[in-house]
């Protein structure tokens, strides 16, 4: 394995992306009266997209490894 090529890096990044999306969505939903409507909408849409990307990154490497032929 080459330096910086760790197999568990992608799920870690996905999990962090999901956590950041959850915090951003919670902030936008909790501060409805102080944020303008367009800003809340933008933050919630970006958080939703980040959540989907994070879940895909986290679950991408969860396939069973192939058995070597031979």
mmCIF file of C-alpha atoms in Angstrom:
data_model
loop_
_atom_site.group_PDB
_atom_site.id
_atom_site.type_symbol
_atom_site.label_atom_id
_atom_site.label_comp_id
_atom_site.label_asym_id
_atom_site.label_seq_id
_atom_site.Cartn_x
_atom_site.Cartn_y
_atom_site.Cartn_z
ATOM 1 C CA UNK A 1 0.000 0.000 0.000
ATOM 2 C CA UNK A 2 1.421 3.357 -1.013
ATOM 3 C CA UNK A 3 1.873 6.178 1.451
ATOM 4 C CA UNK A 4 -1.407 8.072 1.843
ATOM 5 C CA UNK A 5 -3.446 5.300 0.231
ATOM 6 C CA UNK A 6 -5.249 3.940 3.265
ATOM 7 C CA UNK A 7 -8.394 1.890 2.426
ATOM 8 C CA UNK A 8 -10.467 3.298 5.299
ATOM 9 C CA UNK A 9 -9.931 6.954 4.351
ATOM 10 C CA UNK A 10 -13.035 7.240 2.147
ATOM 11 C CA UNK A 11 -15.505 6.037 4.828
ATOM 12 C CA UNK A 12 -13.890 8.418 7.318
ATOM 13 C CA UNK A 13 -14.356 11.369 4.974
ATOM 14 C CA UNK A 14 -17.933 10.276 4.327
ATOM 15 C CA UNK A 15 -18.687 10.100 8.039
ATOM 16 C CA UNK A 16 -17.194 13.525 8.623
ATOM 17 C CA UNK A 17 -19.220 14.945 5.749
ATOM 18 C CA UNK A 18 -22.416 13.476 7.225
ATOM 19 C CA UNK A 19 -21.586 14.972 10.641
ATOM 20 C CA UNK A 20 -20.911 18.426 9.172
ATOM 21 C CA UNK A 21 -24.150 18.267 7.170
ATOM 22 C CA UNK A 22 -26.097 17.386 10.310
ATOM 23 C CA UNK A 23 -24.598 20.310 12.241
ATOM 24 C CA UNK A 24 -25.246 22.736 9.370
ATOM 25 C CA UNK A 25 -28.836 21.572 8.984
ATOM 26 C CA UNK A 26 -29.445 21.840 12.711
ATOM 27 C CA UNK A 27 -28.056 25.378 12.786
ATOM 28 C CA UNK A 28 -30.220 26.429 9.848
ATOM 29 C CA UNK A 29 -33.352 24.851 11.312
ATOM 30 C CA UNK A 30 -32.732 26.199 14.807
ATOM 31 C CA UNK A 31 -32.161 29.810 13.773
ATOM 32 C CA UNK A 32 -35.188 30.329 11.541
ATOM 33 C CA UNK A 33 -36.072 33.744 12.975
ATOM 34 C CA UNK A 34 -32.558 35.225 12.656
ATOM 35 C CA UNK A 35 -31.582 34.021 9.154
ATOM 36 C CA UNK A 36 -33.163 35.275 5.929
ATOM 37 C CA UNK A 37 -35.313 32.681 4.181
ATOM 38 C CA UNK A 38 -33.013 32.331 1.174
ATOM 39 C CA UNK A 39 -29.968 31.673 3.394
ATOM 40 C CA UNK A 40 -31.802 28.978 5.324
ATOM 41 C CA UNK A 41 -32.903 27.332 2.079
ATOM 42 C CA UNK A 42 -29.377 27.393 0.645
ATOM 43 C CA UNK A 43 -27.859 25.906 3.800
ATOM 44 C CA UNK A 44 -30.484 23.160 3.998
ATOM 45 C CA UNK A 45 -30.066 22.236 0.312
ATOM 46 C CA UNK A 46 -26.265 22.141 0.619
ATOM 47 C CA UNK A 47 -26.570 20.080 3.812
ATOM 48 C CA UNK A 48 -28.879 17.623 2.047
ATOM 49 C CA UNK A 49 -26.499 17.186 -0.875
ATOM 50 C CA UNK A 50 -23.541 16.820 1.507
ATOM 51 C CA UNK A 51 -25.479 14.180 3.444
ATOM 52 C CA UNK A 52 -26.121 12.141 0.288
ATOM 53 C CA UNK A 53 -22.492 12.383 -0.820
ATOM 54 C CA UNK A 54 -21.301 11.452 2.673
ATOM 55 C CA UNK A 55 -23.519 8.373 2.808
ATOM 56 C CA UNK A 56 -22.327 7.282 -0.632
ATOM 57 C CA UNK A 57 -18.687 7.740 0.362
ATOM 58 C CA UNK A 58 -19.213 5.863 3.600
ATOM 59 C CA UNK A 59 -20.972 2.897 2.029
ATOM 60 C CA UNK A 60 -18.893 2.751 -1.157
ATOM 61 C CA UNK A 61 -16.181 0.507 0.268
ATOM 62 C CA UNK A 62 -18.557 -1.875 2.026
ATOM 63 C CA UNK A 63 -18.644 -4.457 -0.761
ATOM 64 C CA UNK A 64 -17.180 -7.888 -0.142
ATOM 65 C CA UNK A 65 -13.659 -8.308 -1.495
ATOM 66 C CA UNK A 66 -13.197 -10.592 -4.471
ATOM 67 C CA UNK A 67 -11.490 -13.875 -3.915
ATOM 68 C CA UNK A 68 -8.222 -14.233 -5.779
ATOM 69 C CA UNK A 69 -8.347 -16.625 -8.716
ATOM 70 C CA UNK A 70 -6.026 -19.457 -8.668
#
